[in-house]
mmCIF file of C-alpha atoms in Angstrom:
data_model
loop_
_atom_site.group_PDB
_atom_site.id
_atom_site.type_symbol
_atom_site.label_atom_id
_atom_site.label_comp_id
_atom_site.label_asym_id
_atom_site.label_seq_id
_atom_site.Cartn_x
_atom_site.Cartn_y
_atom_site.Cartn_z
ATOM 1 C CA MET A 1 17.049 29.696 11.821
ATOM 2 C CA THR A 2 14.486 28.983 14.122
ATOM 3 C CA GLU A 3 11.354 27.768 13.502
ATOM 4 C CA THR A 4 9.431 31.052 13.305
ATOM 5 C CA THR A 5 11.893 32.392 10.858
ATOM 6 C CA LYS A 6 11.543 29.601 8.305
ATOM 7 C CA THR A 7 9.407 28.965 5.565
ATOM 8 C CA HIS A 8 6.610 27.950 6.359
ATOM 9 C CA VAL A 9 5.201 25.846 2.802
ATOM 10 C CA ILE A 10 2.307 23.993 1.038
ATOM 11 C CA LEU A 11 3.474 21.845 -1.474
ATOM 12 C CA LEU A 12 0.827 21.401 -4.573
ATOM 13 C CA ALA A 13 1.343 18.663 -6.695
ATOM 14 C CA CYS A 14 -1.490 20.071 -9.824
ATOM 15 C CA GLY A 15 -2.284 17.138 -12.863
ATOM 16 C CA SER A 16 -3.947 14.286 -13.965
ATOM 17 C CA PHE A 17 -3.249 10.818 -11.302
ATOM 18 C CA ASN A 18 -4.984 8.649 -13.950
ATOM 19 C CA PRO A 19 -4.045 6.973 -11.819
ATOM 20 C CA ILE A 20 -1.907 8.133 -8.998
ATOM 21 C CA THR A 21 1.204 6.145 -8.762
ATOM 22 C CA LYS A 22 3.245 5.328 -6.235
ATOM 23 C CA GLY A 23 6.055 7.615 -8.084
ATOM 24 C CA HIS A 24 4.248 10.519 -7.560
ATOM 25 C CA ILE A 25 3.628 10.137 -3.606
ATOM 26 C CA GLN A 26 7.635 9.848 -3.260
ATOM 27 C CA MET A 27 7.584 12.837 -5.088
ATOM 28 C CA PHE A 28 5.446 15.084 -2.455
ATOM 29 C CA GLU A 29 8.320 12.986 0.363
ATOM 30 C CA ARG A 30 11.585 13.763 -1.757
ATOM 31 C CA ALA A 31 10.346 17.219 -2.005
ATOM 32 C CA ARG A 32 9.627 17.571 1.748
ATOM 33 C CA ASP A 33 12.716 16.019 2.799
ATOM 34 C CA TYR A 34 15.290 17.643 0.211
ATOM 35 C CA LEU A 35 13.274 21.267 1.736
ATOM 36 C CA HIS A 36 13.803 20.556 5.036
ATOM 37 C CA LYS A 37 17.634 19.130 4.832
ATOM 38 C CA THR A 38 18.345 22.644 3.540
ATOM 39 C CA GLY A 39 17.783 24.147 6.923
ATOM 40 C CA ARG A 40 15.580 27.119 5.465
ATOM 41 C CA PHE A 41 12.462 25.410 5.378
ATOM 42 C CA ILE A 42 9.139 23.248 7.119
ATOM 43 C CA VAL A 43 6.350 21.763 5.352
ATOM 44 C CA ILE A 44 3.482 21.806 6.930
ATOM 45 C CA GLY A 45 1.324 20.027 4.075
ATOM 46 C CA GLY A 46 0.798 19.104 0.958
ATOM 47 C CA ILE A 47 -2.441 18.824 -1.633
ATOM 48 C CA VAL A 48 -2.797 17.113 -4.026
ATOM 49 C CA SER A 49 -5.228 18.555 -7.276
ATOM 50 C CA PRO A 50 -6.777 16.471 -9.878
ATOM 51 C CA VAL A 51 -7.391 17.817 -12.943
ATOM 52 C CA HIS A 52 -10.247 18.290 -13.890
ATOM 53 C CA ASP A 53 -11.906 16.020 -16.789
ATOM 54 C CA SER A 54 -12.725 18.188 -19.396
ATOM 55 C CA TYR A 55 -8.814 18.476 -19.627
ATOM 56 C CA GLY A 56 -10.034 16.240 -22.814
ATOM 57 C CA LYS A 57 -6.891 14.241 -22.214
ATOM 58 C CA THR A 58 -6.865 10.853 -24.167
ATOM 59 C CA GLY A 59 -8.026 7.560 -21.391
ATOM 60 C CA LEU A 60 -8.588 9.752 -18.804
ATOM 61 C CA VAL A 61 -11.523 8.532 -15.982
ATOM 62 C CA SER A 62 -13.396 10.536 -14.239
ATOM 63 C CA SER A 63 -13.243 12.525 -11.406
ATOM 64 C CA ARG A 64 -14.734 10.630 -8.901
ATOM 65 C CA HIS A 65 -12.644 7.618 -9.706
ATOM 66 C CA ARG A 66 -8.768 10.123 -9.384
ATOM 67 C CA LEU A 67 -10.188 11.128 -7.052
ATOM 68 C CA THR A 68 -11.252 7.717 -5.131
ATOM 69 C CA MET A 69 -7.670 6.785 -6.004
ATOM 70 C CA CYS A 70 -5.683 9.733 -5.314
ATOM 71 C CA GLN A 71 -7.936 9.203 -1.154
ATOM 72 C CA LEU A 72 -7.054 5.662 -1.417
ATOM 73 C CA ALA A 73 -3.129 6.238 -1.898
ATOM 74 C CA VAL A 74 -2.541 8.571 0.672
ATOM 75 C CA GLN A 75 -4.942 7.545 3.527
ATOM 76 C CA SER A 76 -1.898 6.476 5.697
ATOM 77 C CA SER A 77 -0.324 10.015 4.751
ATOM 78 C CA ASP A 78 -0.600 12.616 7.699
ATOM 79 C CA TRP A 79 1.014 15.030 5.509
ATOM 80 C CA ILE A 80 -0.968 15.543 2.384
ATOM 81 C CA ARG A 81 -4.333 15.852 1.336
ATOM 82 C CA VAL A 82 -6.576 15.805 -1.612
ATOM 83 C CA ASP A 83 -8.209 18.470 -3.117
ATOM 84 C CA PRO A 84 -11.747 17.946 -5.601
ATOM 85 C CA TRP A 85 -11.975 22.077 -5.904
ATOM 86 C CA GLU A 86 -10.548 21.824 -9.520
ATOM 87 C CA CYS A 87 -12.371 19.128 -10.385
ATOM 88 C CA TYR A 88 -15.586 20.473 -9.271
ATOM 89 C CA GLN A 89 -15.300 23.779 -11.439
ATOM 90 C CA ASP A 90 -17.533 23.712 -13.917
ATOM 91 C CA THR A 91 -14.781 23.094 -16.654
ATOM 92 C CA TRP A 92 -10.446 23.333 -16.996
ATOM 93 C CA GLN A 93 -8.519 25.326 -14.805
ATOM 94 C CA THR A 94 -4.754 26.539 -15.590
ATOM 95 C CA THR A 95 -2.420 25.549 -12.437
ATOM 96 C CA CYS A 96 -1.963 29.462 -12.121
ATOM 97 C CA SER A 97 -6.181 29.431 -11.197
ATOM 98 C CA VAL A 98 -5.894 26.458 -9.263
ATOM 99 C CA LEU A 99 -2.531 28.580 -7.130
ATOM 100 C CA GLU A 100 -4.771 31.425 -6.586
ATOM 101 C CA HIS A 101 -7.139 29.747 -5.487
ATOM 102 C CA HIS A 102 -5.289 28.045 -2.237
ATOM 103 C CA ARG A 103 -3.495 31.273 -1.734
ATOM 104 C CA ASP A 104 -6.403 33.072 -1.270
ATOM 105 C CA LEU A 105 -8.423 30.467 0.173
ATOM 106 C CA MET A 106 -5.235 29.273 3.089
ATOM 107 C CA LYS A 107 -5.509 33.918 3.513
ATOM 108 C CA ARG A 108 -8.824 33.468 4.579
ATOM 109 C CA VAL A 109 -8.303 30.199 6.615
ATOM 110 C CA THR A 110 -5.034 31.021 7.738
ATOM 111 C CA GLY A 111 -4.946 34.734 8.386
ATOM 112 C CA CYS A 112 -0.926 33.465 7.307
ATOM 113 C CA ILE A 113 0.925 35.790 5.209
ATOM 114 C CA LEU A 114 1.944 34.071 1.285
ATOM 115 C CA SER A 115 4.326 36.114 -0.293
ATOM 116 C CA ASN A 116 6.699 35.747 -2.806
ATOM 117 C CA VAL A 117 9.155 33.469 -2.807
ATOM 118 C CA ASN A 118 12.181 34.860 -2.295
ATOM 119 C CA THR A 119 10.496 38.060 -0.976
ATOM 120 C CA PRO A 120 8.699 38.586 2.888
ATOM 121 C CA SER A 121 5.261 40.048 2.802
ATOM 122 C CA ILE A 122 4.276 43.196 4.512
ATOM 123 C CA THR A 123 1.756 43.873 3.155
ATOM 124 C CA PRO A 124 -1.673 42.929 5.882
ATOM 125 C CA VAL A 125 -4.134 40.257 4.990
ATOM 126 C CA ILE A 126 -6.984 40.602 2.756
ATOM 127 C CA GLY A 127 -10.487 40.867 3.714
ATOM 128 C CA GLN A 128 -9.348 41.312 7.156
ATOM 129 C CA PRO A 129 -9.595 44.738 9.022
ATOM 130 C CA GLN A 130 -6.646 45.677 11.208
ATOM 131 C CA ASN A 131 -9.238 47.185 14.068
ATOM 132 C CA GLU A 132 -10.839 44.042 14.202
ATOM 133 C CA SER A 133 -10.840 42.266 18.503
ATOM 134 C CA PRO A 134 -9.142 39.137 18.323
ATOM 135 C CA GLN A 135 -10.591 36.255 18.890
ATOM 136 C CA ASN A 136 -8.597 34.604 22.165
ATOM 137 C CA ILE A 137 -8.977 30.103 21.059
ATOM 138 C CA TYR A 138 -6.096 29.683 22.232
ATOM 139 C CA GLN A 139 -5.279 30.651 26.572
ATOM 140 C CA ASN A 140 -3.356 28.859 29.375
ATOM 141 C CA ASN A 141 -5.010 29.292 32.173
ATOM 142 C CA ASN A 142 -1.900 27.223 34.165
ATOM 143 C CA ASN A 143 0.384 28.669 36.897
ATOM 144 C CA VAL A 144 3.313 27.340 34.789
ATOM 145 C CA SER A 145 4.125 29.165 31.996
ATOM 146 C CA ASN A 146 3.687 27.605 28.753
ATOM 147 C CA LYS A 147 4.129 30.633 26.033
ATOM 148 C CA PRO A 148 2.529 29.754 22.475
ATOM 149 C CA THR A 149 5.260 28.359 20.127
ATOM 150 C CA ALA A 150 5.640 28.109 16.717
ATOM 151 C CA ALA A 151 4.616 24.369 16.462
ATOM 152 C CA LYS A 152 1.530 24.585 18.251
ATOM 153 C CA ILE A 153 0.370 27.329 15.811
ATOM 154 C CA LEU A 154 1.629 25.091 12.929
ATOM 155 C CA GLY A 155 -0.692 22.507 14.516
ATOM 156 C CA LYS A 156 -3.613 25.373 14.581
ATOM 157 C CA VAL A 157 -2.411 25.349 10.392
ATOM 158 C CA GLY A 158 -2.204 21.519 10.381
ATOM 159 C CA GLU A 159 -5.360 21.592 11.176
ATOM 160 C CA SER A 160 -7.165 24.423 9.417
ATOM 161 C CA LEU A 161 -5.475 22.804 6.436
ATOM 162 C CA SER A 162 -7.398 19.461 6.542
ATOM 163 C CA ARG A 163 -10.209 21.286 6.342
ATOM 164 C CA ILE A 164 -9.374 23.359 3.432
ATOM 165 C CA CYS A 165 -8.925 20.266 1.262
ATOM 166 C CA CYS A 166 -12.119 19.108 2.255
ATOM 167 C CA VAL A 167 -13.008 22.533 0.905
ATOM 168 C CA ARG A 168 -14.803 24.370 4.062
ATOM 169 C CA PRO A 169 -16.178 27.283 4.892
ATOM 170 C CA PRO A 170 -13.904 30.118 5.653
ATOM 171 C CA MET A 171 -13.148 30.490 9.450
ATOM 172 C CA GLU A 172 -11.887 33.234 11.648
ATOM 173 C CA ARG A 173 -8.350 34.566 11.536
ATOM 174 C CA PHE A 174 -6.569 33.125 14.402
ATOM 175 C CA THR A 175 -5.212 35.338 17.504
ATOM 176 C CA PHE A 176 -3.147 32.981 20.207
ATOM 177 C CA VAL A 177 -2.322 34.970 23.297
ATOM 178 C CA ASP A 178 -0.769 33.325 26.712
ATOM 179 C CA GLU A 179 -1.718 35.286 29.655
ATOM 180 C CA ASN A 180 1.784 33.893 31.525
ATOM 181 C CA ALA A 181 3.194 35.798 28.454
ATOM 182 C CA ASN A 182 6.109 38.259 29.652
ATOM 183 C CA LEU A 183 4.729 41.817 29.160
ATOM 184 C CA GLY A 184 1.702 40.425 27.189
ATOM 185 C CA THR A 185 3.903 39.352 24.602
ATOM 186 C CA VAL A 186 1.033 37.829 21.753
ATOM 187 C CA MET A 187 2.227 35.650 19.426
ATOM 188 C CA ARG A 188 0.546 36.022 16.439
ATOM 189 C CA TYR A 189 -0.151 33.537 13.018
ATOM 190 C CA GLU A 190 0.709 36.799 10.705
ATOM 191 C CA GLU A 191 3.896 36.133 11.813
ATOM 192 C CA ILE A 192 4.716 32.870 10.227
ATOM 193 C CA GLU A 193 5.142 33.083 6.640
ATOM 194 C CA LEU A 194 3.319 30.401 4.647
ATOM 195 C CA ARG A 195 4.225 29.363 0.684
ATOM 196 C CA ILE A 196 2.065 28.334 -1.342
ATOM 197 C CA LEU A 197 4.767 26.201 -4.030
ATOM 198 C CA LEU A 198 3.688 24.375 -6.738
ATOM 199 C CA LEU A 199 4.852 20.237 -6.883
ATOM 200 C CA CYS A 200 6.493 18.827 -10.385
ATOM 201 C CA GLY A 201 9.065 16.402 -11.734
ATOM 202 C CA SER A 202 11.198 17.564 -14.494
ATOM 203 C CA ASP A 203 8.443 16.367 -17.606
ATOM 204 C CA LEU A 204 6.753 19.394 -15.760
ATOM 205 C CA LEU A 205 9.207 21.822 -16.452
ATOM 206 C CA GLU A 206 10.378 20.748 -19.582
ATOM 207 C CA SER A 207 6.832 21.384 -21.056
ATOM 208 C CA PHE A 208 7.400 25.807 -19.868
ATOM 209 C CA CYS A 209 9.696 25.306 -22.954
ATOM 210 C CA ILE A 210 7.482 23.810 -25.422
ATOM 211 C CA PRO A 211 6.483 27.594 -27.322
ATOM 212 C CA GLY A 212 2.898 28.411 -27.006
ATOM 213 C CA LEU A 213 1.983 25.255 -24.894
ATOM 214 C CA TRP A 214 2.149 28.500 -21.199
ATOM 215 C CA ASN A 215 0.413 31.084 -21.404
ATOM 216 C CA GLU A 216 3.649 33.183 -20.466
ATOM 217 C CA ALA A 217 1.581 35.569 -17.834
ATOM 218 C CA ASP A 218 0.575 32.579 -16.052
ATOM 219 C CA MET A 219 4.019 30.881 -15.960
ATOM 220 C CA GLU A 220 5.497 35.029 -14.808
ATOM 221 C CA VAL A 221 2.622 34.338 -12.260
ATOM 222 C CA ILE A 222 3.265 30.224 -11.837
ATOM 223 C CA VAL A 223 7.479 30.883 -10.995
ATOM 224 C CA GLY A 224 7.899 34.154 -10.199
ATOM 225 C CA GLU A 225 5.047 34.837 -7.325
ATOM 226 C CA PHE A 226 4.582 31.347 -6.544
ATOM 227 C CA GLY A 227 7.942 29.198 -6.795
ATOM 228 C CA ILE A 228 8.715 25.911 -8.339
ATOM 229 C CA VAL A 229 10.187 22.381 -6.132
ATOM 230 C CA VAL A 230 11.129 20.263 -9.416
ATOM 231 C CA VAL A 231 11.613 16.764 -8.639
ATOM 232 C CA PRO A 232 13.573 15.296 -11.560
ATOM 233 C CA ARG A 233 12.873 12.604 -13.611
ATOM 234 C CA ASP A 234 13.612 9.822 -15.978
ATOM 235 C CA GLY A 235 17.625 11.314 -15.460
ATOM 236 C CA ALA A 236 16.169 14.759 -17.259
ATOM 237 C CA ASP A 237 18.931 17.875 -16.030
ATOM 238 C CA PRO A 238 16.568 20.446 -14.719
ATOM 239 C CA ASP A 239 18.956 23.403 -15.326
ATOM 240 C CA ARG A 240 19.674 22.444 -18.519
ATOM 241 C CA ILE A 241 16.029 22.554 -18.490
ATOM 242 C CA MET A 242 16.161 26.115 -17.186
ATOM 243 C CA ASN A 243 18.161 27.217 -20.254
ATOM 244 C CA HIS A 244 15.582 27.210 -22.876
ATOM 245 C CA SER A 245 12.357 29.215 -21.317
ATOM 246 C CA SER A 246 13.450 33.228 -20.480
ATOM 247 C CA ILE A 247 11.161 33.031 -18.616
ATOM 248 C CA LEU A 248 12.663 29.965 -15.931
ATOM 249 C CA ARG A 249 15.657 32.001 -16.416
ATOM 250 C CA LYS A 250 14.518 35.040 -15.126
ATOM 251 C CA TYR A 251 12.947 32.797 -11.536
ATOM 252 C CA LYS A 252 16.202 30.568 -11.340
ATOM 253 C CA ASN A 253 16.170 31.730 -8.069
ATOM 254 C CA ASN A 254 12.467 30.379 -7.585
ATOM 255 C CA ILE A 255 13.232 27.424 -9.058
ATOM 256 C CA LEU A 256 14.193 24.696 -6.333
ATOM 257 C CA VAL A 257 15.566 21.708 -7.380
ATOM 258 C CA VAL A 258 15.365 17.786 -5.279
ATOM 259 C CA LYS A 259 18.850 17.323 -4.819
ATOM 260 C CA ASP A 260 18.970 13.450 -4.029
ATOM 261 C CA ASP A 261 19.844 10.085 -5.498
ATOM 262 C CA SER A 262 19.483 10.930 -8.919
ATOM 263 C CA ASN A 263 18.513 7.367 -9.557
ATOM 264 C CA HIS A 264 15.807 6.439 -6.958
ATOM 265 C CA PRO A 265 13.677 3.915 -8.170
ATOM 266 C CA MET A 266 11.304 6.193 -8.096
ATOM 267 C CA SER A 267 12.104 8.324 -10.903
ATOM 268 C CA VAL A 268 11.046 6.147 -13.760
ATOM 269 C CA VAL A 269 7.461 5.286 -12.344
ATOM 270 C CA SER A 270 4.601 7.130 -14.624
ATOM 271 C CA SER A 271 0.939 6.703 -14.919
ATOM 272 C CA THR A 272 1.361 5.764 -18.419
ATOM 273 C CA LYS A 273 3.187 2.372 -17.308
ATOM 274 C CA SER A 274 0.779 1.868 -14.567
ATOM 275 C CA ARG A 275 -1.372 1.811 -17.684
ATOM 276 C CA LEU A 276 0.261 -0.347 -20.019
ATOM 277 C CA ALA A 277 0.742 -2.791 -17.175
ATOM 278 C CA LEU A 278 -2.655 -2.974 -16.658
ATOM 279 C CA GLN A 279 -3.318 -3.199 -20.066
ATOM 280 C CA HIS A 280 -1.426 -6.302 -20.492
ATOM 281 C CA GLY A 281 -2.036 -7.869 -16.752
ATOM 282 C CA ASP A 282 1.861 -7.365 -15.634
ATOM 283 C CA GLY A 283 2.669 -7.640 -12.631
ATOM 284 C CA HIS A 284 4.845 -5.341 -12.223
ATOM 285 C CA VAL A 285 2.014 -3.155 -11.514
ATOM 286 C CA VAL A 286 2.210 -3.665 -8.086
ATOM 287 C CA ASP A 287 5.803 -2.251 -8.293
ATOM 288 C CA TYR A 288 4.223 1.527 -9.481
ATOM 289 C CA LEU A 289 0.084 1.619 -7.268
ATOM 290 C CA CYS A 290 -0.213 0.937 -3.478
ATOM 291 C CA GLN A 291 -2.402 -1.908 -3.635
ATOM 292 C CA PRO A 292 -6.114 -0.301 -2.454
ATOM 293 C CA VAL A 293 -5.745 1.736 -5.595
ATOM 294 C CA ILE A 294 -4.594 -1.478 -7.362
ATOM 295 C CA ASP A 295 -7.826 -3.044 -5.647
ATOM 296 C CA TYR A 296 -10.386 0.034 -6.473
ATOM 297 C CA ILE A 297 -9.240 -0.560 -10.519
ATOM 298 C CA LEU A 298 -9.360 -4.034 -10.881
ATOM 299 C CA LYS A 299 -13.387 -3.791 -8.367
ATOM 300 C CA SER A 300 -13.895 -0.577 -11.476
ATOM 301 C CA GLN A 301 -12.525 -2.341 -14.142
ATOM 302 C CA LEU A 302 -10.562 0.891 -14.882
ATOM 303 C CA TYR A 303 -7.331 1.182 -18.288
ATOM 304 C CA ILE A 304 -7.938 -2.768 -19.049
ATOM 305 C CA ASN A 305 -8.548 -2.870 -21.988
ATOM 306 C CA ALA A 306 -6.788 -0.092 -24.322
ATOM 307 C CA SER A 307 -9.640 2.680 -24.692
ATOM 308 C CA GLY A 308 -9.222 3.208 -21.494
#
């Protein structure tokens, strides 16, 4: 498959990140590596979306701290970003609403087609007049042929992604024009299909099977319209989990399970273990958290007592 025919993916992880661990970062890396190995996907970005303070989880520290720790954890990554939108809302947001927010934002900023996980979309970009005159922001004035490629366009998508994750104002849709292209060929963003997939561990997938915990309509949207990438944790079997939910069985083809080393050392790392290690002065905390996050926690005196 060529770059333009592969599915272009942005991975979105929602959660408390209380605190964010090495396991969370490895979850992104493992998912990206696996999706690339399938030959069907190109992962062009990752988004960490910490939950709102009103989520009400015991020991949840302020989003101000959690956002800072997330930013410290991804500061060396060239593709994972932290998005504060969820934290900045007036109240707690469902996972479904967070996915829908980012889908709508991506449409406005990039002009890409976003569709269901397995069904190519032919729907025009929302809110964009079809007779709108394109804005030429890529033009080649050299004599050497240098046609627009998917790589060039993805570079621009990457630039837009960095703006999106900082909650920037909407930008105009881009059109790329190469003056030397044969017969005036124009490659537009709309020719590259972009999908947002929910990234999660098998523990979140298992929570879908708990009666009454999730709104069924939301589950239909999350799994049926967006799709999920699941990274197994603690030896859990995602295939067994899916058999316990009619909705998960219905959309089984939309659930991508990362098939890598099931004994990956990061699969047992958790925020809970990290907090306990901090409370007990356990030196193993360095195995769970990156050093900038540990330094911030100690400086801010977070999680040091049992109350969080």
